[in-house]
Amino acid sequence: MSTETAAAATNSADKDLQDKGYRQPVVEVEGLTRILDGKYAEVRNLVRDNLVDYADILSDAETMSSDAFRERVKEVVVEMAATGQTGMGLPKEYGGGGDIGASIAAFETLGLGDLSVLVKVGVQFGLFGGAILQLGTEAHHDAWLAGIVSGELMGSFAMTETGHGSNVQALRTTARFDPETDEFVIDTPTESARKDYIGNAAKHAELAVVFAQLEVAGTSHGVHAFVVPVRVDGRPAPGVRIEDCGPKMGLNGVDNGRFWFDGVRIPRTNLLNRFADVSPEGVYSSPIESANRRFFTMLGTLVQGRVSVGGAAINAAKVAMAIAIRYGDQRRQFEAADPGTEQLLLDYGMHQRRLLPLLARTYAMHFAQEVVAGQLHDVFSGITDNEEARRKLESAAAGTKALGTWHATRTIQECREACGGAGYLSTNRFQALKADTDVFTTFEGDNHVLLQLVAKGLLTDYSGEFEEMDQFGMVRFVAGLAVETVLEKTAVHKLLERIKDVLPGGDEWDQEAGLLDPNYQLAMLRFREEHMLGGVARRIRAGVGGGGNPGTVFSEVQDHVIAAARAHVERLVLEAFVAKTAALPDGDNKVALNLLCDLFALTTIEADRAWFMEHGRLSIARSKAITKEVNALCRKVRPIAVDLVDAFAIPRVVLRSEELLSHEAAGVDG
């Protein structure tokens, strides 16, 4: 703890806390880092060492031309591949690490550094390599995975089209089987069917996993994945047209491009055929009879991308928090409490209010991400690989990715503002953080679309018909159920009733329970989730029952659908945080994390207090009490705030920001 921070703990603003017998916890930073790093601490430290070795790339992004920086990013990615950190999720027999959980930990930690490197790693090893691993079979693995792991074979993941992004089932690229030559013919039938925004496409990809509508003997069998050569000896392959997407808001070290296909012929065996195949005679077969179920099963194997993006965004937010909180602990402005001495920014109540709840949410999102990454590892390692587990993983991954990336966008902006004009300088990292993470809210699915997926799972309880339903099918399904059935099937109602039993006051539990009781905090978020789900179900029943078109009904309730999904994910985040702190041994680090958990819970309730008041769960007096408690929690967190960001263990050279973080530049004595 810094001298300035320790002094802040005893200033007059905190005297009321001391008078009440409050004892300030002393954070053991290395111990807290071990808690955050979890079981993959060794992996995370390997990545941190690499980030230090390649720290110059952060300034290269500002000084190199776009073409030169793209080549530099590729060079770094290939060199990192040699350390083993980029292929940890791919099989050992092809040079990988064979550990999905380790691969997520490595990728998340890369989010502390240059994000063009991170995204290129994600495209090459996660999307391209992951698609061949998860959708292909042994022949495909033998042909390509070793080259992918080493970085010698660069590839693209060509799913998104100009006319269709999130609606993958409606893609227009075609793959027609020609039995006379035993080949598929890949075509781009319209301009809107071009593959767009594709990473590695403009410069480096030799192969692409192309998603296209499979046609056999005039019959369409839906979207399937094919391995298509896009370059030969560095030049576009015959029938392939490639165009650079040009300058972007950020991530200019990633060569995003567009593909058009004009009668491109590939061997029949280039169909990634884990879930479906075509015989030399032109007979289509699949172990999954339903076309919709087959499609969603294929997409479900690619969920690792969502988990990865969410984790990387949370880590980028940590960088912004570390810079802004350290700066606030050094920079002085105006005489306030002590005449003759300007006050530290972080001693101002408003500065605490701006940053410390975001710090609490960053910790909360970290532990929620840890849960989802664990689920991913268990499902794809075969530990809990069943249909229900996969559906719940897809939902949790979608929701955590949405909230994690939105959190990064908000946090980076607030931290930039909290650093004043200095935060606008490129050397202080906020330019790159803002520009490079902005698209994370779109990567791997638009966040609002992802929350619709979360809501579909909640409203249908991941029923047997889950994969059969589009959003309108979900409306029809819910309309046929009693609202009580919807709530009972989600299990939220039972959780809420059980937790209310341990709170005082009977029906007045929310008026008499202690604000810092995690049971109260969880009950409030569970009540909100249950009530919102019930509201959506009632609106759907009323709309369809009144003769409404399911599509129109869905559009009219869409804002309620998104709100219910968001409420569900925030509840999962709080549950993860509460469970994590409860499992820790007693000590000051546990006290510190409980402060953050309380701050996250109460600011979440406070942010939606209008809803809680509208629905009778928050009185005016209690609402004011929550605001008072949040302010008190901020004062308690303030003296340990620097320790809490130091626990992220972000290498100093990666933070850069010399003008912000040096004591002399900040005008601090000593």
XYZ file of C-alpha atoms in Angstrom:
670
model
C 0.000 0.000 0.000
C 1.431 3.431 -0.949
C 2.161 6.101 1.670
C -0.464 8.343 0.074
C -3.026 5.556 0.157
C -2.302 4.677 3.775
C -2.689 8.323 4.723
C -6.007 8.460 2.951
C -7.317 5.753 5.247
C -7.000 8.071 8.217
C -8.243 11.337 6.773
C -11.239 13.128 8.176
C -13.608 11.797 5.510
C -13.175 8.304 6.981
C -13.340 9.278 10.627
C -16.970 8.181 10.892
C -15.995 4.676 9.780
C -13.243 4.487 12.402
C -15.573 5.779 15.082
C -17.880 2.834 14.364
C -15.053 0.386 14.997
C -14.368 -0.416 11.357
C -10.915 -1.928 10.780
C -9.398 -1.387 7.366
C -8.246 -4.651 5.758
C -4.644 -4.899 4.599
C -4.546 -6.569 1.188
C -1.888 -9.186 0.539
C -1.459 -8.442 -3.155
C 0.333 -11.611 -4.218
C -2.253 -13.730 -2.447
C -5.067 -11.887 -4.179
C -3.301 -12.408 -7.514
C -3.233 -16.145 -6.800
C -6.986 -16.064 -6.184
C -7.577 -14.229 -9.466
C -5.216 -16.422 -11.490
C -6.759 -19.609 -10.148
C -5.639 -23.028 -11.353
C -3.969 -21.615 -14.470
C -1.543 -19.239 -12.755
C 1.426 -20.806 -14.552
C -0.232 -20.295 -17.934
C -1.117 -16.693 -17.142
C 2.442 -15.969 -16.042
C 3.821 -17.439 -19.270
C 1.609 -15.032 -21.212
C 2.607 -12.104 -18.995
C 6.276 -12.877 -19.716
C 5.543 -12.878 -23.438
C 3.701 -9.572 -23.131
C 6.813 -8.071 -21.564
C 9.052 -9.537 -24.281
C 6.863 -8.035 -27.002
C 5.838 -4.820 -25.232
C 7.313 -2.724 -28.052
C 4.377 -3.712 -30.235
C 2.217 -1.286 -28.256
C 4.248 1.611 -29.630
C 4.677 -0.076 -33.028
C 0.915 0.271 -33.437
C 1.318 4.048 -33.312
C 4.444 4.446 -35.446
C 4.250 1.788 -38.171
C 2.270 1.960 -41.391
C -0.782 -0.281 -41.533
C 0.923 -2.789 -43.821
C 4.077 -2.901 -41.723
C 2.103 -3.282 -38.499
C 0.092 -6.165 -39.932
C 3.308 -7.983 -40.755
C 4.685 -7.217 -37.300
C 1.549 -8.619 -35.641
C 1.780 -11.795 -37.719
C 5.443 -12.141 -36.784
C 4.658 -11.818 -33.077
C 1.802 -14.324 -33.299
C 4.002 -16.921 -35.016
C 6.802 -16.360 -32.498
C 4.359 -16.694 -29.607
C 3.077 -19.923 -31.159
C 6.552 -21.386 -30.673
C 6.203 -20.870 -26.892
C 3.088 -23.065 -26.821
C 0.789 -20.406 -25.406
C -1.435 -19.968 -28.471
C -2.289 -23.610 -29.191
C -3.143 -24.789 -25.700
C -6.680 -25.733 -26.674
C -5.663 -27.873 -29.669
C -4.740 -31.580 -29.357
C -1.324 -32.605 -28.045
C -0.717 -34.969 -30.950
C -0.597 -31.962 -33.280
C 1.622 -29.829 -31.061
C -1.084 -28.239 -28.939
C -1.663 -28.357 -25.201
C -4.890 -30.362 -25.115
C -6.365 -28.167 -22.376
C -9.377 -25.972 -23.192
C -9.311 -24.225 -19.825
C -5.643 -23.326 -20.251
C -6.327 -21.917 -23.708
C -9.034 -19.616 -22.323
C -6.743 -18.453 -19.509
C -3.963 -17.705 -22.002
C -6.277 -15.817 -24.339
C -7.825 -13.765 -21.547
C -4.383 -12.730 -20.346
C -3.383 -11.662 -23.863
C -6.156 -9.079 -23.440
C -3.771 -7.101 -21.215
C -1.552 -6.352 -24.226
C -1.944 -5.344 -27.849
C -5.379 -6.380 -29.000
C -4.482 -6.841 -32.663
C -2.226 -9.679 -31.499
C -5.065 -11.039 -29.385
C -7.578 -10.978 -32.242
C -5.171 -12.543 -34.735
C -4.493 -15.315 -32.223
C -8.243 -15.765 -31.830
C -8.828 -15.981 -35.571
C -5.934 -18.345 -36.262
C -6.081 -20.775 -33.343
C -9.581 -20.309 -31.957
C -11.868 -19.744 -34.929
C -9.976 -21.297 -37.851
C -8.231 -24.035 -35.890
C -11.204 -24.569 -33.604
C -13.604 -24.997 -36.536
C -11.408 -27.659 -38.131
C -11.019 -29.401 -34.767
C -14.681 -29.289 -33.740
C -16.421 -29.669 -37.114
C -13.876 -31.856 -38.894
C -12.775 -35.451 -38.459
C -9.433 -37.203 -38.164
C -8.443 -36.774 -41.814
C -8.928 -33.016 -41.527
C -7.024 -32.903 -38.260
C -4.111 -34.848 -39.747
C -4.016 -32.623 -42.811
C -4.036 -29.212 -41.170
C -3.877 -28.978 -37.376
C -0.098 -29.287 -36.972
C 0.468 -26.430 -39.423
C -2.181 -24.337 -37.684
C -0.651 -24.888 -34.230
C 2.813 -23.857 -35.439
C 1.488 -20.804 -37.286
C 2.956 -22.038 -40.564
C -0.527 -22.435 -42.063
C -2.564 -19.272 -41.684
C -6.310 -19.351 -42.131
C -9.608 -17.497 -41.934
C -13.036 -18.181 -40.481
C -15.406 -17.081 -43.246
C -18.899 -17.046 -41.799
C -20.226 -13.475 -41.809
C -21.654 -12.067 -45.035
C -22.433 -8.478 -45.936
C -26.155 -9.236 -45.953
C -26.227 -11.675 -43.048
C -24.226 -11.506 -39.851
C -26.008 -12.856 -36.792
C -28.569 -14.763 -38.906
C -26.176 -17.525 -39.932
C -28.932 -19.858 -41.150
C -29.767 -17.368 -43.907
C -26.256 -17.182 -45.410
C -26.309 -17.119 -49.224
C -22.911 -18.546 -50.234
C -23.538 -21.906 -51.931
C -21.634 -25.190 -52.049
C -23.103 -27.388 -54.832
C -21.969 -31.004 -55.100
C -20.806 -32.146 -58.545
C -20.874 -35.979 -58.578
C -19.074 -36.152 -61.922
C -15.902 -34.673 -60.471
C -16.465 -35.571 -56.796
C -16.156 -31.892 -55.903
C -18.062 -29.079 -54.294
C -18.439 -25.860 -56.255
C -18.369 -22.745 -54.057
C -20.151 -19.637 -55.348
C -21.039 -16.135 -54.195
C -24.437 -15.697 -55.898
C -25.052 -12.037 -55.006
C -23.023 -9.067 -53.839
C -24.614 -9.256 -50.392
C -23.374 -12.848 -50.101
C -19.698 -11.863 -50.102
C -17.832 -12.905 -46.982
C -17.107 -9.709 -45.078
C -14.973 -8.460 -42.157
C -12.972 -11.710 -42.233
C -9.805 -11.739 -40.123
C -6.563 -12.867 -41.852
C -8.316 -12.524 -45.218
C -6.677 -9.433 -46.704
C -3.066 -10.594 -46.442
C -2.225 -13.837 -44.725
C -4.782 -16.637 -45.040
C -4.003 -19.613 -47.264
C -7.131 -21.541 -46.331
C -10.545 -20.507 -45.089
C -13.294 -22.392 -43.307
C -16.219 -21.197 -45.414
C -19.809 -21.537 -44.223
C -22.177 -22.130 -47.140
C -25.557 -23.603 -48.057
C -24.941 -27.221 -49.043
C -26.805 -28.326 -52.195
C -26.931 -31.955 -53.332
C -28.932 -32.925 -56.430
C -30.947 -29.723 -56.232
C -31.816 -30.158 -52.546
C -30.556 -27.720 -49.923
C -29.370 -29.199 -46.639
C -28.603 -25.972 -44.839
C -25.379 -24.328 -43.738
C -22.252 -26.484 -43.531
C -18.526 -25.705 -43.242
C -15.943 -26.325 -45.990
C -12.178 -25.866 -46.158
C -11.428 -23.711 -49.188
C -7.983 -22.627 -50.481
C -8.010 -18.838 -50.845
C -4.350 -18.258 -51.747
C -1.744 -20.162 -53.705
C 1.852 -18.954 -53.419
C 0.639 -15.712 -51.883
C -1.811 -14.881 -54.675
C -5.608 -15.345 -54.711
C -6.552 -18.903 -55.632
C -8.353 -19.468 -58.969
C -11.933 -18.208 -58.714
C -11.288 -16.341 -55.445
C -11.440 -12.560 -55.300
C -10.025 -10.842 -52.220
C -10.445 -7.252 -51.100
C -9.055 -5.399 -48.108
C -11.675 -3.920 -45.767
C -9.411 -0.898 -45.368
C -8.815 1.268 -42.282
C -10.985 0.501 -39.275
C -11.784 2.184 -35.972
C -9.164 -0.042 -34.396
C -7.388 -3.397 -34.641
C -5.462 -2.182 -37.661
C -2.872 -4.907 -37.141
C -5.529 -7.427 -38.217
C -5.938 -7.816 -41.973
C -9.705 -7.929 -42.279
C -10.901 -8.586 -45.805
C -13.640 -9.848 -48.097
C -13.959 -13.023 -50.157
C -15.941 -13.698 -53.332
C -16.092 -17.197 -54.832
C -16.745 -17.834 -58.520
C -17.038 -21.529 -59.276
C -14.258 -22.494 -56.853
C -13.863 -26.276 -56.871
C -12.742 -28.178 -53.802
C -12.535 -31.935 -53.125
C -15.623 -33.547 -51.611
C -13.469 -34.454 -48.603
C -13.038 -30.760 -47.770
C -16.512 -30.794 -46.245
C -15.987 -30.729 -42.472
C -18.046 -33.825 -41.879
C -18.294 -34.509 -38.167
C -22.052 -33.913 -38.242
C -22.934 -34.569 -41.897
C -21.382 -36.091 -45.004
C -21.919 -36.548 -48.726
C -20.937 -39.842 -50.378
C -19.168 -40.067 -53.760
C -22.544 -41.071 -55.182
C -24.100 -37.850 -53.961
C -26.020 -39.212 -50.969
C -26.338 -36.822 -48.033
C -26.298 -38.332 -44.535
C -26.188 -37.100 -40.964
C -26.484 -38.714 -37.531
C -28.708 -35.753 -36.575
C -32.015 -36.035 -38.404
C -33.392 -32.547 -37.731
C -31.839 -29.836 -39.906
C -32.335 -27.186 -37.196
C -30.877 -29.370 -34.472
C -27.932 -30.207 -36.720
C -27.308 -26.529 -37.425
C -27.414 -25.475 -33.784
C -25.250 -28.440 -32.790
C -22.603 -27.315 -35.272
C -22.717 -23.735 -34.039
C -22.687 -24.891 -30.429
C -19.268 -26.457 -30.906
C -17.907 -22.988 -31.669
C -18.979 -21.440 -28.352
C -15.353 -21.088 -27.274
C -15.132 -17.877 -29.304
C -17.773 -16.173 -27.164
C -16.130 -17.275 -23.944
C -12.773 -16.002 -25.217
C -14.019 -12.582 -26.320
C -15.815 -11.980 -23.038
C -12.718 -12.843 -21.023
C -10.453 -10.671 -23.168
C -12.802 -7.697 -22.773
C -12.803 -8.037 -18.992
C -8.997 -8.059 -18.995
C -8.855 -4.976 -21.196
C -11.088 -3.277 -18.627
C -8.533 -4.227 -15.954
C -5.846 -2.301 -17.835
C -8.013 0.821 -17.917
C -8.851 0.444 -14.218
C -5.204 -0.014 -13.242
C -4.172 3.155 -15.044
C -7.056 5.326 -13.845
C -6.945 4.240 -10.197
C -3.170 4.573 -9.952
C -3.411 8.002 -11.546
C -6.190 9.020 -9.156
C -3.965 7.977 -6.256
C -1.165 10.308 -7.443
C -2.720 13.304 -9.188
C -3.702 16.265 -7.016
C -6.286 18.916 -7.856
C -7.619 21.826 -5.748
C -7.254 22.474 -2.050
C -10.022 20.627 -0.252
C -9.598 18.924 3.102
C -6.144 20.241 3.966
C -5.399 23.950 3.378
C -2.175 24.412 1.490
C -2.234 20.925 -0.028
C -4.147 19.936 -3.119
C -6.244 16.804 -2.683
C -5.697 13.485 -4.404
C -8.326 12.789 -7.050
C -9.236 9.447 -5.549
C -10.053 11.106 -2.222
C -12.951 12.968 -3.834
C -16.263 11.223 -3.313
C -17.325 11.660 -6.929
C -14.077 10.197 -8.229
C -14.630 7.186 -5.989
C -18.191 6.903 -7.261
C -16.979 6.983 -10.868
C -14.295 4.335 -10.554
C -14.755 2.050 -7.561
C -18.135 0.527 -8.525
C -16.568 -0.242 -11.913
C -13.668 -1.897 -10.117
C -16.140 -3.988 -8.135
C -17.938 -4.983 -11.325
C -14.611 -5.867 -12.956
C -13.907 -8.309 -10.129
C -17.459 -9.643 -10.349
C -17.178 -10.199 -14.095
C -13.801 -11.907 -13.599
C -15.297 -14.500 -11.271
C -18.362 -14.991 -13.480
C -16.044 -15.518 -16.449
C -14.110 -18.053 -14.377
C -17.319 -20.060 -13.906
C -18.168 -20.002 -17.624
C -14.623 -20.938 -18.635
C -14.845 -23.868 -16.228
C -18.125 -24.973 -17.784
C -16.553 -24.778 -21.242
C -13.606 -26.882 -20.160
C -15.839 -29.500 -18.553
C -18.147 -29.793 -21.567
C -15.440 -29.963 -24.224
C -13.204 -32.228 -22.145
C -16.059 -34.705 -21.751
C -16.412 -34.210 -17.988
C -20.035 -32.982 -18.187
C -20.719 -33.415 -21.887
C -24.485 -33.798 -22.168
C -27.202 -31.936 -24.019
C -28.424 -29.885 -21.076
C -24.892 -28.881 -20.056
C -24.133 -27.716 -23.610
C -27.291 -25.623 -23.800
C -26.632 -23.979 -20.465
C -23.044 -23.312 -21.507
C -24.222 -21.633 -24.717
C -26.570 -19.425 -22.719
C -24.017 -18.534 -20.040
C -21.350 -17.826 -22.652
C -23.697 -15.562 -24.620
C -24.784 -13.621 -21.546
C -21.342 -13.227 -20.013
C -19.891 -12.150 -23.350
C -22.592 -9.487 -23.699
C -22.201 -8.048 -20.208
C -18.416 -8.390 -20.245
C -17.933 -6.509 -23.501
C -20.432 -3.779 -22.567
C -18.612 -3.436 -19.256
C -15.284 -2.992 -21.046
C -16.687 -0.272 -23.308
C -18.176 1.643 -20.380
C -15.173 1.184 -18.089
C -12.555 2.241 -20.617
C -14.520 5.407 -21.419
C -15.005 6.343 -17.761
C -11.357 5.680 -16.973
C -10.259 7.801 -19.922
C -12.354 10.700 -18.677
C -11.067 10.203 -15.130
C -7.538 10.757 -16.442
C -8.452 14.099 -17.985
C -6.653 15.388 -21.046
C -3.672 13.131 -20.405
C -5.932 10.154 -20.963
C -6.394 11.315 -24.545
C -2.729 10.793 -25.431
C -1.917 7.598 -27.312
C 0.991 6.720 -25.046
C -1.433 6.369 -22.155
C -3.160 3.410 -23.867
C -6.754 4.610 -23.802
C -6.804 5.370 -27.523
C -5.969 1.774 -28.386
C -8.145 0.325 -25.626
C -11.183 2.288 -26.791
C -10.652 1.704 -30.504
C -9.658 -1.950 -30.297
C -12.330 -3.169 -27.859
C -15.286 -1.316 -29.353
C -15.989 -4.096 -31.856
C -15.983 -6.720 -29.101
C -19.667 -5.901 -28.579
C -20.192 -7.154 -32.151
C -17.653 -10.013 -32.305
C -19.171 -13.476 -31.917
C -22.677 -12.054 -32.141
C -24.328 -8.697 -31.477
C -24.920 -8.425 -27.740
C -28.664 -7.855 -28.041
C -28.998 -10.928 -30.258
C -27.009 -12.934 -27.730
C -29.308 -11.846 -24.913
C -32.244 -13.075 -26.993
C -30.548 -16.482 -27.005
C -30.279 -16.269 -23.221
C -33.977 -15.415 -22.938
C -34.981 -18.259 -25.234
C -33.255 -20.705 -22.940
C -34.917 -19.222 -19.860
C -38.408 -19.191 -21.322
C -38.221 -22.710 -22.733
C -36.062 -24.202 -19.971
C -33.771 -25.591 -22.677
C -36.580 -27.958 -23.626
C -36.234 -30.776 -26.129
C -37.494 -28.424 -28.822
C -34.803 -25.829 -28.025
C -32.830 -26.239 -31.251
C -35.984 -26.395 -33.322
C -37.059 -22.902 -32.378
C -36.260 -19.594 -33.909
C -37.383 -16.554 -31.914
C -40.912 -16.834 -33.298
C -41.071 -20.527 -32.471
C -40.107 -19.576 -28.926
C -43.055 -17.174 -28.835
C -45.442 -19.936 -29.927
C -43.973 -22.331 -27.364
C -44.292 -19.888 -24.470
C -47.790 -18.878 -25.542
C -48.883 -22.476 -25.030
C -47.713 -22.610 -21.424
C -49.174 -21.248 -18.223
C -47.114 -18.372 -16.882
C -46.632 -20.285 -13.636
C -45.234 -23.192 -15.626
C -42.694 -20.908 -17.274
C -41.513 -19.650 -13.900
C -41.445 -23.087 -12.261
C -39.421 -24.538 -15.120
C -36.728 -21.887 -14.745
C -36.062 -22.865 -11.115
C -35.662 -19.168 -10.261
C -38.901 -19.250 -8.265
C -37.708 -22.109 -6.062
C -34.382 -20.397 -5.476
C -36.146 -17.201 -4.491
C -38.510 -18.939 -2.072
C -35.647 -20.859 -0.488
C -33.519 -17.756 0.041
C -36.437 -15.744 1.443
C -36.782 -18.381 4.166
C -33.446 -17.322 5.687
C -34.325 -13.627 5.746
C -36.316 -11.835 8.453
C -39.711 -10.255 8.043
C -41.821 -12.772 6.110
C -43.371 -10.939 3.188
C -41.461 -7.846 4.291
C -38.093 -9.619 3.907
C -36.767 -6.956 1.589
C -37.558 -4.156 4.045
C -35.933 -5.660 7.127
C -32.961 -7.678 5.883
C -29.485 -6.232 6.230
C -28.268 -4.472 3.108
C -24.950 -6.303 3.319
C -26.545 -9.724 3.681
C -25.708 -11.653 0.485
C -28.997 -13.530 0.848
C -30.848 -10.217 0.618
C -28.783 -9.086 -2.355
C -29.338 -12.363 -4.203
C -33.039 -12.390 -3.359
C -33.471 -8.927 -4.860
C -31.818 -9.924 -8.137
C -33.711 -13.209 -8.248
C -37.008 -11.442 -7.628
C -36.286 -9.039 -10.478
C -35.389 -11.885 -12.832
C -38.465 -13.935 -11.943
C -40.816 -10.977 -12.260
C -39.362 -9.934 -15.624
C -39.613 -13.474 -16.999
C -43.194 -13.676 -15.832
C -43.903 -10.324 -17.469
C -42.497 -11.501 -20.788
C -44.525 -14.714 -20.632
C -47.731 -12.808 -19.846
C -47.177 -10.365 -22.701
C -46.504 -13.203 -25.124
C -49.629 -15.088 -24.045
C -51.758 -11.973 -24.301
C -50.356 -11.041 -27.717
C -50.690 -14.463 -29.316
C -53.972 -15.168 -27.505
C -55.361 -11.972 -28.969
C -54.620 -13.186 -32.478
C -51.273 -11.443 -32.896
C -48.667 -12.612 -35.378
C -45.778 -14.281 -33.458
C -43.230 -12.111 -35.219
C -45.098 -8.938 -34.357
C -45.642 -10.088 -30.779
C -41.929 -10.818 -30.378
C -41.006 -7.388 -31.729
C -43.376 -5.711 -29.302
C -41.970 -7.536 -26.257
C -38.329 -7.500 -27.374
C -37.261 -4.825 -24.891
C -38.747 -6.902 -22.061
C -36.985 -10.018 -23.398
C -33.612 -8.267 -23.351
C -34.221 -6.824 -19.873
C -35.123 -10.249 -18.467
C -32.027 -11.826 -19.988
C -29.800 -9.096 -18.630
C -31.345 -9.472 -15.181
C -30.659 -13.210 -15.358
C -26.991 -12.736 -16.240
C -26.463 -10.114 -13.516
C -27.892 -12.596 -11.035
C -25.438 -15.262 -12.246
C -22.574 -12.781 -11.906
C -23.506 -11.977 -8.308
C -23.905 -15.673 -7.489
C -20.424 -16.354 -8.834
C -18.935 -13.543 -6.734
C -20.767 -14.586 -3.553
C -19.728 -18.223 -4.021
C -16.110 -17.263 -4.610
C -15.814 -15.139 -1.486
C -17.684 -17.675 0.652
C -15.172 -20.378 -0.286
C -12.130 -18.337 0.768
C -10.412 -18.781 4.135
C -10.965 -15.982 6.627
C -8.533 -13.098 6.371
C -8.107 -9.587 5.078
C -8.206 -10.604 1.419
C -11.609 -12.165 2.005
C -12.750 -8.985 3.766
C -11.556 -6.906 0.813
C -13.358 -9.093 -1.712
C -16.527 -8.998 0.376
C -16.388 -5.197 0.255
C -16.217 -5.379 -3.535
C -18.994 -7.959 -3.668
C -21.257 -5.748 -1.549
C -20.390 -2.751 -3.702
C -21.218 -4.641 -6.884
C -24.508 -5.948 -5.494
C -25.756 -2.656 -4.101
C -24.745 -0.565 -7.113
C -26.564 -3.079 -9.317
C -29.717 -2.643 -7.242
C -29.201 1.119 -7.062
C -28.828 1.395 -10.845
C -32.257 -0.217 -11.292
C -33.907 1.230 -8.214
C -36.725 2.753 -10.258
C -37.767 -0.764 -11.287
C -37.532 -2.113 -7.739
C -39.574 0.822 -6.437
C -42.178 0.424 -9.188
C -42.594 -3.208 -8.211
C -42.832 -2.662 -4.482
C -39.494 -4.093 -3.454
C -37.726 -0.880 -2.506
C -39.080 1.899 -0.321
C -37.874 5.481 -0.630
C -36.136 5.220 2.719
C -34.407 1.962 1.808
C -33.370 3.340 -1.564
C -31.689 6.239 0.223
C -30.088 3.795 2.660
C -28.595 1.851 -0.256
C -27.088 5.010 -1.728
C -25.619 5.899 1.672
C -24.188 2.395 2.011
C -22.660 2.534 -1.472
C -20.893 5.767 -0.557
C -19.615 4.174 2.656
C -18.368 1.140 0.729
C -16.522 3.403 -1.688
C -14.763 5.043 1.262
C -13.810 1.615 2.600
C -12.504 0.433 -0.760
C -10.598 3.630 -1.508
C -7.546 2.916 0.748
C -7.027 -0.511 -0.852
C -7.954 0.455 -4.417
C -4.349 0.524 -5.661
C -3.689 -2.873 -4.100
C -6.803 -4.240 -5.782
C -5.610 -3.199 -9.254
C -2.032 -4.265 -8.476
C -3.464 -7.736 -7.878
C -4.290 -7.919 -11.600
C -0.502 -8.342 -12.021
C -0.370 -6.337 -15.225
C 3.293 -5.895 -16.165
C 4.324 -2.268 -15.682
C 5.818 -2.024 -19.166
C 2.458 -3.068 -20.633
C 0.612 -0.268 -18.851
C 2.930 2.338 -20.430
C 1.349 5.687 -19.351
C 4.554 7.182 -17.997
C 3.060 10.683 -17.907
C 0.083 9.461 -15.921
C 1.781 7.132 -13.493
C 5.066 8.845 -12.619
C 4.947 10.785 -9.349
C 6.810 13.752 -10.792
C 4.384 14.156 -13.706
C 1.452 13.847 -11.336
C 2.766 16.616 -9.141
C 3.067 14.449 -6.026
C 5.753 15.316 -3.500
C 8.388 12.724 -2.639
